[in-house]
Amino acid sequence: MNSIAPTCPQCGKPIAEAEVNVGKGVAYCRRCHLLHDLSELLESAELDFAPELAAPPAGTWLREDGFGTVVGATHRSLGQAAGTLFAMIFCCGIVSVFVTLATLSTLQQFGIAPPSWLPKVTGHGSHNDFPHGGFLIFLWLFLTPFIAICLGLILSFLSTLCGRTEVRFTGADCSVYVGLGPLGYRRRFDPARVRSVKIVAGSWTKNNQPQYVIRMESEGRKPLKFGSMLREDRKRYLAAQVQRLLRGKSGSSGTSSYP
């Protein structure tokens, strides 16, 4: 059996080895008279003993801000930023040429003089040399997904520099925030309904390797997934601290500096 003793999520007490059936993959808590899935208990126990709790990675924090407890981690990664920057410059450089042409052609269709900062584009003596009519509409429709990709790359690049993921505990009104400074999205959850916190494989891969996320499962609600932008050690730290805070335990000390 795994050397980490499983703990009952109901009472928080260790389950005796005699009450663990490895063959059937179950563990029985005599205090609560509940039968638990052994693999889930061991995953939870591994987070309880995550080495990152004793030595928080750089770029993570746990603090009180007057409204509640906040545990979080930065998305900052210079290696990822460099790779994203290269892809962003390559993709946006190509798309910008066609966007400029489409913009100038659109302004021309409405008889509007283009701004002075736009490059001058001239045809071969006829306005018909520029995209117009149905072809101009098709050009904008064709460019739309590529523009969206470029915007996504820009946001990803900024996220690898100054993005963050935070989980805020303020009584019954808790939330997960992912974003850049004040620009981001927040998802709320009820801590009393949370049943487990796990690190699981996401629905995508990178270099043929699965990418992991933190999954918070709540009773009667869809699982809440977050942390995909975090470095692996920061991801484990965040998941472990969230689990401890949900159980009402005090986490390890304060704030780590950014890398």
PDB file of C-alpha atoms in Angstrom:
ATOM      1  CA  MET A   1       0.000   0.000   0.000  1.00  0.00           C
ATOM      2  CA  ASN A   2       1.067   3.603  -0.577  1.00  0.00           C
ATOM      3  CA  SER A   3       3.191   4.924   2.332  1.00  0.00           C
ATOM      4  CA  ILE A   4       0.943   7.985   2.585  1.00  0.00           C
ATOM      5  CA  ALA A   5      -1.989   7.185   4.878  1.00  0.00           C
ATOM      6  CA  PRO A   6      -5.384   8.107   3.417  1.00  0.00           C
ATOM      7  CA  THR A   7      -7.496  10.565   5.372  1.00  0.00           C
ATOM      8  CA  CYS A   8     -11.272  10.623   5.615  1.00  0.00           C
ATOM      9  CA  PRO A   9     -12.544  13.841   3.965  1.00  0.00           C
ATOM     10  CA  GLN A  10     -15.561  13.873   6.275  1.00  0.00           C
ATOM     11  CA  CYS A  11     -13.849  13.869   9.682  1.00  0.00           C
ATOM     12  CA  GLY A  12     -10.256  14.628   8.639  1.00  0.00           C
ATOM     13  CA  LYS A  13      -8.859  11.655  10.577  1.00  0.00           C
ATOM     14  CA  PRO A  14      -6.434   9.044   9.151  1.00  0.00           C
ATOM     15  CA  ILE A  15      -7.988   5.750   8.111  1.00  0.00           C
ATOM     16  CA  ALA A  16      -6.397   2.710   9.704  1.00  0.00           C
ATOM     17  CA  GLU A  17      -4.461   0.398   7.416  1.00  0.00           C
ATOM     18  CA  ALA A  18      -6.744  -2.500   8.399  1.00  0.00           C
ATOM     19  CA  GLU A  19      -9.698  -0.587   6.928  1.00  0.00           C
ATOM     20  CA  VAL A  20      -8.038  -0.198   3.512  1.00  0.00           C
ATOM     21  CA  ASN A  21      -8.753  -2.770   0.817  1.00  0.00           C
ATOM     22  CA  VAL A  22      -6.189  -2.230  -1.939  1.00  0.00           C
ATOM     23  CA  GLY A  23      -7.610  -5.027  -4.096  1.00  0.00           C
ATOM     24  CA  LYS A  24     -11.049  -3.431  -4.248  1.00  0.00           C
ATOM     25  CA  GLY A  25      -9.653   0.103  -4.191  1.00  0.00           C
ATOM     26  CA  VAL A  26     -11.705   1.271  -1.209  1.00  0.00           C
ATOM     27  CA  ALA A  27     -11.119   2.602   2.306  1.00  0.00           C
ATOM     28  CA  TYR A  28     -13.641   2.542   5.150  1.00  0.00           C
ATOM     29  CA  CYS A  29     -13.885   5.186   7.882  1.00  0.00           C
ATOM     30  CA  ARG A  30     -15.398   3.628  11.019  1.00  0.00           C
ATOM     31  CA  ARG A  31     -15.918   7.020  12.656  1.00  0.00           C
ATOM     32  CA  CYS A  32     -18.168   8.263   9.839  1.00  0.00           C
ATOM     33  CA  HIS A  33     -19.329   4.857   8.567  1.00  0.00           C
ATOM     34  CA  LEU A  34     -18.424   5.910   5.032  1.00  0.00           C
ATOM     35  CA  LEU A  35     -16.760   3.988   2.207  1.00  0.00           C
ATOM     36  CA  HIS A  36     -14.352   6.025   0.070  1.00  0.00           C
ATOM     37  CA  ASP A  37     -12.568   5.532  -3.237  1.00  0.00           C
ATOM     38  CA  LEU A  38      -8.954   4.735  -2.283  1.00  0.00           C
ATOM     39  CA  SER A  39      -7.325   6.380  -5.319  1.00  0.00           C
ATOM     40  CA  GLU A  40      -9.071   9.689  -4.593  1.00  0.00           C
ATOM     41  CA  LEU A  41      -8.008   9.587  -0.935  1.00  0.00           C
ATOM     42  CA  LEU A  42      -4.379   8.918  -1.883  1.00  0.00           C
ATOM     43  CA  GLU A  43      -4.384  11.780  -4.396  1.00  0.00           C
ATOM     44  CA  SER A  44      -5.681  14.043  -1.661  1.00  0.00           C
ATOM     45  CA  ALA A  45      -3.069  12.748   0.803  1.00  0.00           C
ATOM     46  CA  GLU A  46      -0.268  13.434  -1.687  1.00  0.00           C
ATOM     47  CA  LEU A  47      -1.333  17.077  -1.821  1.00  0.00           C
ATOM     48  CA  ASP A  48      -1.314  17.205   1.986  1.00  0.00           C
ATOM     49  CA  PHE A  49       2.368  16.199   1.939  1.00  0.00           C
ATOM     50  CA  ALA A  50       3.402  18.157  -1.163  1.00  0.00           C
ATOM     51  CA  PRO A  51       6.992  19.418  -0.667  1.00  0.00           C
ATOM     52  CA  GLU A  52       5.933  22.798  -2.049  1.00  0.00           C
ATOM     53  CA  LEU A  53       3.988  23.453   1.179  1.00  0.00           C
ATOM     54  CA  ALA A  54       7.191  23.390   3.221  1.00  0.00           C
ATOM     55  CA  ALA A  55       9.174  25.367   0.642  1.00  0.00           C
ATOM     56  CA  PRO A  56       6.795  27.545  -1.406  1.00  0.00           C
ATOM     57  CA  PRO A  57       8.078  28.094  -4.963  1.00  0.00           C
ATOM     58  CA  ALA A  58       9.071  31.586  -6.060  1.00  0.00           C
ATOM     59  CA  GLY A  59       6.101  33.414  -7.519  1.00  0.00           C
ATOM     60  CA  THR A  60       3.512  32.055  -5.051  1.00  0.00           C
ATOM     61  CA  TRP A  61       1.805  33.737  -2.115  1.00  0.00           C
ATOM     62  CA  LEU A  62      -0.543  33.130   0.808  1.00  0.00           C
ATOM     63  CA  ARG A  63      -1.798  36.218   2.609  1.00  0.00           C
ATOM     64  CA  GLU A  64      -4.608  37.917   4.478  1.00  0.00           C
ATOM     65  CA  ASP A  65      -5.834  41.132   2.841  1.00  0.00           C
ATOM     66  CA  GLY A  66      -8.496  42.312   5.280  1.00  0.00           C
ATOM     67  CA  PHE A  67     -11.319  40.652   3.369  1.00  0.00           C
ATOM     68  CA  GLY A  68     -10.169  37.060   3.577  1.00  0.00           C
ATOM     69  CA  THR A  69      -7.367  34.658   2.689  1.00  0.00           C
ATOM     70  CA  VAL A  70      -5.804  34.736  -0.764  1.00  0.00           C
ATOM     71  CA  VAL A  71      -3.561  32.015  -2.187  1.00  0.00           C
ATOM     72  CA  GLY A  72      -2.127  32.513  -5.647  1.00  0.00           C
ATOM     73  CA  ALA A  73       0.688  32.139  -8.134  1.00  0.00           C
ATOM     74  CA  THR A  74       2.077  34.128 -11.033  1.00  0.00           C
ATOM     75  CA  HIS A  75       1.999  32.878 -14.629  1.00  0.00           C
ATOM     76  CA  ARG A  76       5.419  34.423 -15.190  1.00  0.00           C
ATOM     77  CA  SER A  77       7.768  32.255 -17.230  1.00  0.00           C
ATOM     78  CA  LEU A  78      10.555  33.788 -19.302  1.00  0.00           C
ATOM     79  CA  GLY A  79      10.966  30.617 -21.376  1.00  0.00           C
ATOM     80  CA  GLN A  80       7.297  30.531 -22.339  1.00  0.00           C
ATOM     81  CA  ALA A  81       7.327  34.286 -22.915  1.00  0.00           C
ATOM     82  CA  ALA A  82      10.198  33.975 -25.408  1.00  0.00           C
ATOM     83  CA  GLY A  83       8.460  31.204 -27.352  1.00  0.00           C
ATOM     84  CA  THR A  84       5.126  33.033 -27.370  1.00  0.00           C
ATOM     85  CA  LEU A  85       6.826  36.267 -28.452  1.00  0.00           C
ATOM     86  CA  PHE A  86       8.386  34.554 -31.479  1.00  0.00           C
ATOM     87  CA  ALA A  87       5.029  33.044 -32.513  1.00  0.00           C
ATOM     88  CA  MET A  88       3.280  36.363 -31.916  1.00  0.00           C
ATOM     89  CA  ILE A  89       5.719  38.374 -34.062  1.00  0.00           C
ATOM     90  CA  PHE A  90       5.638  35.813 -36.893  1.00  0.00           C
ATOM     91  CA  CYS A  91       1.848  35.444 -36.974  1.00  0.00           C
ATOM     92  CA  CYS A  92       0.931  39.083 -36.334  1.00  0.00           C
ATOM     93  CA  GLY A  93       3.520  40.308 -38.854  1.00  0.00           C
ATOM     94  CA  ILE A  94       1.915  38.340 -41.683  1.00  0.00           C
ATOM     95  CA  VAL A  95      -1.680  39.066 -40.675  1.00  0.00           C
ATOM     96  CA  SER A  96      -0.996  42.797 -40.248  1.00  0.00           C
ATOM     97  CA  VAL A  97      -0.135  43.119 -43.967  1.00  0.00           C
ATOM     98  CA  PHE A  98      -3.536  41.814 -45.021  1.00  0.00           C
ATOM     99  CA  VAL A  99      -5.374  43.733 -42.281  1.00  0.00           C
ATOM    100  CA  THR A 100      -3.737  46.953 -43.485  1.00  0.00           C
ATOM    101  CA  LEU A 101      -4.800  46.266 -47.068  1.00  0.00           C
ATOM    102  CA  ALA A 102      -8.358  45.429 -45.961  1.00  0.00           C
ATOM    103  CA  THR A 103      -8.533  48.562 -43.789  1.00  0.00           C
ATOM    104  CA  LEU A 104      -7.337  50.879 -46.571  1.00  0.00           C
ATOM    105  CA  SER A 105      -9.757  49.281 -49.022  1.00  0.00           C
ATOM    106  CA  THR A 106     -12.656  49.659 -46.564  1.00  0.00           C
ATOM    107  CA  LEU A 107     -11.857  53.336 -45.988  1.00  0.00           C
ATOM    108  CA  GLN A 108     -11.671  53.857 -49.713  1.00  0.00           C
ATOM    109  CA  GLN A 109     -15.110  52.273 -50.206  1.00  0.00           C
ATOM    110  CA  PHE A 110     -16.606  54.885 -47.856  1.00  0.00           C
ATOM    111  CA  GLY A 111     -14.603  57.770 -49.326  1.00  0.00           C
ATOM    112  CA  ILE A 112     -12.651  58.298 -46.113  1.00  0.00           C
ATOM    113  CA  ALA A 113      -9.051  59.453 -46.216  1.00  0.00           C
ATOM    114  CA  PRO A 114      -6.847  56.991 -44.312  1.00  0.00           C
ATOM    115  CA  PRO A 115      -5.020  58.205 -41.177  1.00  0.00           C
ATOM    116  CA  SER A 116      -1.589  59.662 -41.839  1.00  0.00           C
ATOM    117  CA  TRP A 117       0.126  56.941 -39.809  1.00  0.00           C
ATOM    118  CA  LEU A 118      -1.105  54.186 -42.134  1.00  0.00           C
ATOM    119  CA  PRO A 119       1.300  53.210 -44.925  1.00  0.00           C
ATOM    120  CA  LYS A 120       0.469  54.511 -48.376  1.00  0.00           C
ATOM    121  CA  VAL A 121      -0.787  51.795 -50.707  1.00  0.00           C
ATOM    122  CA  THR A 122      -1.334  52.626 -54.359  1.00  0.00           C
ATOM    123  CA  GLY A 123      -2.789  50.570 -57.169  1.00  0.00           C
ATOM    124  CA  HIS A 124      -1.851  50.534 -60.827  1.00  0.00           C
ATOM    125  CA  GLY A 125      -3.922  53.508 -61.848  1.00  0.00           C
ATOM    126  CA  SER A 126      -7.399  52.282 -60.943  1.00  0.00           C
ATOM    127  CA  HIS A 127      -9.374  52.027 -57.739  1.00  0.00           C
ATOM    128  CA  ASN A 128     -10.463  48.585 -58.912  1.00  0.00           C
ATOM    129  CA  ASP A 129      -6.942  47.340 -58.130  1.00  0.00           C
ATOM    130  CA  PHE A 130      -7.962  47.335 -54.432  1.00  0.00           C
ATOM    131  CA  PRO A 131     -10.273  44.679 -52.930  1.00  0.00           C
ATOM    132  CA  HIS A 132     -13.846  45.902 -53.128  1.00  0.00           C
ATOM    133  CA  GLY A 133     -17.424  44.725 -52.986  1.00  0.00           C
ATOM    134  CA  GLY A 134     -17.998  41.067 -52.218  1.00  0.00           C
ATOM    135  CA  PHE A 135     -14.317  40.212 -52.272  1.00  0.00           C
ATOM    136  CA  LEU A 136     -13.604  42.804 -49.569  1.00  0.00           C
ATOM    137  CA  ILE A 137     -16.323  41.275 -47.357  1.00  0.00           C
ATOM    138  CA  PHE A 138     -14.851  37.820 -47.973  1.00  0.00           C
ATOM    139  CA  LEU A 139     -11.383  39.142 -47.072  1.00  0.00           C
ATOM    140  CA  TRP A 140     -12.602  40.418 -43.690  1.00  0.00           C
ATOM    141  CA  LEU A 141     -14.393  37.137 -42.977  1.00  0.00           C
ATOM    142  CA  PHE A 142     -11.277  35.203 -43.973  1.00  0.00           C
ATOM    143  CA  LEU A 143      -9.066  37.346 -41.731  1.00  0.00           C
ATOM    144  CA  THR A 144     -11.336  37.181 -38.654  1.00  0.00           C
ATOM    145  CA  PRO A 145     -10.035  33.840 -37.237  1.00  0.00           C
ATOM    146  CA  PHE A 146      -6.430  34.884 -37.875  1.00  0.00           C
ATOM    147  CA  ILE A 147      -7.019  38.185 -36.072  1.00  0.00           C
ATOM    148  CA  ALA A 148      -8.488  36.209 -33.159  1.00  0.00           C
ATOM    149  CA  ILE A 149      -5.395  33.981 -33.085  1.00  0.00           C
ATOM    150  CA  CYS A 150      -3.127  37.039 -33.000  1.00  0.00           C
ATOM    151  CA  LEU A 151      -5.116  38.567 -30.143  1.00  0.00           C
ATOM    152  CA  GLY A 152      -4.883  35.260 -28.284  1.00  0.00           C
ATOM    153  CA  LEU A 153      -1.103  35.193 -28.758  1.00  0.00           C
ATOM    154  CA  ILE A 154      -0.818  38.756 -27.481  1.00  0.00           C
ATOM    155  CA  LEU A 155      -2.851  37.917 -24.379  1.00  0.00           C
ATOM    156  CA  SER A 156      -0.816  34.731 -23.820  1.00  0.00           C
ATOM    157  CA  PHE A 157       2.424  36.701 -24.072  1.00  0.00           C
ATOM    158  CA  LEU A 158       1.214  39.286 -21.552  1.00  0.00           C
ATOM    159  CA  SER A 159       0.010  36.493 -19.274  1.00  0.00           C
ATOM    160  CA  THR A 160       3.474  34.859 -19.240  1.00  0.00           C
ATOM    161  CA  LEU A 161       4.849  38.193 -18.026  1.00  0.00           C
ATOM    162  CA  CYS A 162       2.299  39.470 -15.509  1.00  0.00           C
ATOM    163  CA  GLY A 163      -0.693  37.104 -15.368  1.00  0.00           C
ATOM    164  CA  ARG A 164      -1.797  35.396 -12.160  1.00  0.00           C
ATOM    165  CA  THR A 165      -4.198  32.818 -10.749  1.00  0.00           C
ATOM    166  CA  GLU A 166      -5.653  33.424  -7.282  1.00  0.00           C
ATOM    167  CA  VAL A 167      -8.161  31.661  -5.052  1.00  0.00           C
ATOM    168  CA  ARG A 168      -9.879  33.924  -2.518  1.00  0.00           C
ATOM    169  CA  PHE A 169     -11.552  32.593   0.642  1.00  0.00           C
ATOM    170  CA  THR A 170     -14.054  35.003   2.187  1.00  0.00           C
ATOM    171  CA  GLY A 171     -16.453  32.885   4.181  1.00  0.00           C
ATOM    172  CA  ALA A 172     -19.143  31.344   1.988  1.00  0.00           C
ATOM    173  CA  ASP A 173     -18.340  33.623  -0.975  1.00  0.00           C
ATOM    174  CA  CYS A 174     -15.126  32.186  -2.437  1.00  0.00           C
ATOM    175  CA  SER A 175     -13.779  32.662  -5.938  1.00  0.00           C
ATOM    176  CA  VAL A 176     -11.064  31.764  -8.432  1.00  0.00           C
ATOM    177  CA  TYR A 177      -9.533  34.658 -10.410  1.00  0.00           C
ATOM    178  CA  VAL A 178      -7.441  34.300 -13.586  1.00  0.00           C
ATOM    179  CA  GLY A 179      -6.186  37.359 -15.434  1.00  0.00           C
ATOM    180  CA  LEU A 180      -3.825  40.269 -15.948  1.00  0.00           C
ATOM    181  CA  GLY A 181      -4.073  42.850 -13.201  1.00  0.00           C
ATOM    182  CA  PRO A 182      -7.733  43.971 -13.074  1.00  0.00           C
ATOM    183  CA  LEU A 183      -8.467  42.399 -16.476  1.00  0.00           C
ATOM    184  CA  GLY A 184      -9.595  38.821 -16.067  1.00  0.00           C
ATOM    185  CA  TYR A 185     -12.467  36.593 -15.091  1.00  0.00           C
ATOM    186  CA  ARG A 186     -13.684  35.402 -11.713  1.00  0.00           C
ATOM    187  CA  ARG A 187     -15.618  32.204 -10.961  1.00  0.00           C
ATOM    188  CA  ARG A 188     -17.323  31.721  -7.623  1.00  0.00           C
ATOM    189  CA  PHE A 189     -17.740  28.537  -5.616  1.00  0.00           C
ATOM    190  CA  ASP A 190     -19.266  27.461  -2.328  1.00  0.00           C
ATOM    191  CA  PRO A 191     -16.553  25.913  -0.101  1.00  0.00           C
ATOM    192  CA  ALA A 192     -19.176  23.870   1.772  1.00  0.00           C
ATOM    193  CA  ARG A 193     -20.038  22.024  -1.461  1.00  0.00           C
ATOM    194  CA  VAL A 194     -16.477  21.224  -2.561  1.00  0.00           C
ATOM    195  CA  ARG A 195     -15.759  17.494  -2.405  1.00  0.00           C
ATOM    196  CA  SER A 196     -12.230  17.234  -3.799  1.00  0.00           C
ATOM    197  CA  VAL A 197      -9.269  19.126  -5.228  1.00  0.00           C
ATOM    198  CA  LYS A 198      -7.136  17.258  -7.761  1.00  0.00           C
ATOM    199  CA  ILE A 199      -4.469  17.821 -10.378  1.00  0.00           C
ATOM    200  CA  VAL A 200      -5.650  16.045 -13.530  1.00  0.00           C
ATOM    201  CA  ALA A 201      -4.717  15.879 -17.212  1.00  0.00           C
ATOM    202  CA  GLY A 202      -6.465  18.546 -19.259  1.00  0.00           C
ATOM    203  CA  SER A 203      -8.110  18.088 -22.636  1.00  0.00           C
ATOM    204  CA  TRP A 204      -5.057  19.199 -24.630  1.00  0.00           C
ATOM    205  CA  THR A 205      -1.403  18.282 -25.087  1.00  0.00           C
ATOM    206  CA  LYS A 206       1.823  20.164 -25.731  1.00  0.00           C
ATOM    207  CA  ASN A 207       4.714  18.424 -27.509  1.00  0.00           C
ATOM    208  CA  ASN A 208       2.711  15.190 -27.173  1.00  0.00           C
ATOM    209  CA  GLN A 209       2.662  15.632 -23.388  1.00  0.00           C
ATOM    210  CA  PRO A 210      -0.599  16.045 -21.430  1.00  0.00           C
ATOM    211  CA  GLN A 211      -1.097  19.438 -19.823  1.00  0.00           C
ATOM    212  CA  TYR A 212      -2.408  19.354 -16.257  1.00  0.00           C
ATOM    213  CA  VAL A 213      -4.980  21.528 -14.519  1.00  0.00           C
ATOM    214  CA  ILE A 214      -6.394  21.860 -11.016  1.00  0.00           C
ATOM    215  CA  ARG A 215      -9.925  20.470 -10.832  1.00  0.00           C
ATOM    216  CA  MET A 216     -12.218  21.386  -7.963  1.00  0.00           C
ATOM    217  CA  GLU A 217     -15.264  19.140  -7.773  1.00  0.00           C
ATOM    218  CA  SER A 218     -18.374  20.432  -6.009  1.00  0.00           C
ATOM    219  CA  GLU A 219     -21.608  18.686  -5.159  1.00  0.00           C
ATOM    220  CA  GLY A 220     -24.314  19.392  -7.740  1.00  0.00           C
ATOM    221  CA  ARG A 221     -22.114  21.606  -9.926  1.00  0.00           C
ATOM    222  CA  LYS A 222     -19.748  21.306 -12.861  1.00  0.00           C
ATOM    223  CA  PRO A 223     -16.068  20.863 -11.886  1.00  0.00           C
ATOM    224  CA  LEU A 224     -14.127  24.107 -11.703  1.00  0.00           C
ATOM    225  CA  LYS A 225     -10.842  23.886 -13.642  1.00  0.00           C
ATOM    226  CA  PHE A 226      -7.989  26.389 -13.399  1.00  0.00           C
ATOM    227  CA  GLY A 227      -4.198  26.681 -13.220  1.00  0.00           C
ATOM    228  CA  SER A 228      -3.386  25.656 -16.796  1.00  0.00           C
ATOM    229  CA  MET A 229      -1.004  28.630 -17.168  1.00  0.00           C
ATOM    230  CA  LEU A 230       0.966  27.795 -14.018  1.00  0.00           C
ATOM    231  CA  ARG A 231       4.353  26.120 -13.762  1.00  0.00           C
ATOM    232  CA  GLU A 232       4.044  22.603 -12.321  1.00  0.00           C
ATOM    233  CA  ASP A 233       5.510  23.378  -8.876  1.00  0.00           C
ATOM    234  CA  ARG A 234       3.301  26.453  -8.536  1.00  0.00           C
ATOM    235  CA  LYS A 235       0.315  24.376  -9.615  1.00  0.00           C
ATOM    236  CA  ARG A 236       0.972  21.776  -6.887  1.00  0.00           C
ATOM    237  CA  TYR A 237       1.458  24.500  -4.284  1.00  0.00           C
ATOM    238  CA  LEU A 238      -1.806  26.212  -5.209  1.00  0.00           C
ATOM    239  CA  ALA A 239      -3.768  22.936  -5.229  1.00  0.00           C
ATOM    240  CA  ALA A 240      -2.289  21.845  -1.872  1.00  0.00           C
ATOM    241  CA  GLN A 241      -2.995  25.176  -0.180  1.00  0.00           C
ATOM    242  CA  VAL A 242      -6.541  25.290  -1.542  1.00  0.00           C
ATOM    243  CA  GLN A 243      -7.155  21.822  -0.142  1.00  0.00           C
ATOM    244  CA  ARG A 244      -5.757  22.809   3.269  1.00  0.00           C
ATOM    245  CA  LEU A 245      -7.826  25.991   3.400  1.00  0.00           C
ATOM    246  CA  LEU A 246     -10.985  24.118   2.439  1.00  0.00           C
ATOM    247  CA  ARG A 247     -10.349  21.800   5.372  1.00  0.00           C
ATOM    248  CA  GLY A 248      -9.897  24.746   7.701  1.00  0.00           C
ATOM    249  CA  LYS A 249      -6.177  24.199   8.214  1.00  0.00           C
ATOM    250  CA  SER A 250      -3.699  27.032   8.497  1.00  0.00           C
ATOM    251  CA  GLY A 251      -1.265  27.063   5.607  1.00  0.00           C
ATOM    252  CA  SER A 252       2.449  27.552   5.728  1.00  0.00           C
ATOM    253  CA  SER A 253       3.833  31.018   6.004  1.00  0.00           C
ATOM    254  CA  GLY A 254       3.347  34.102   3.976  1.00  0.00           C
ATOM    255  CA  THR A 255       4.534  35.387   0.681  1.00  0.00           C
ATOM    256  CA  SER A 256       7.184  34.239  -1.762  1.00  0.00           C
ATOM    257  CA  SER A 257       8.892  36.728  -4.015  1.00  0.00           C
ATOM    258  CA  TYR A 258       8.365  36.813  -7.765  1.00  0.00           C
ATOM    259  CA  PRO A 259      11.098  35.189  -9.877  1.00  0.00           C
TER     260      PRO A 259
END
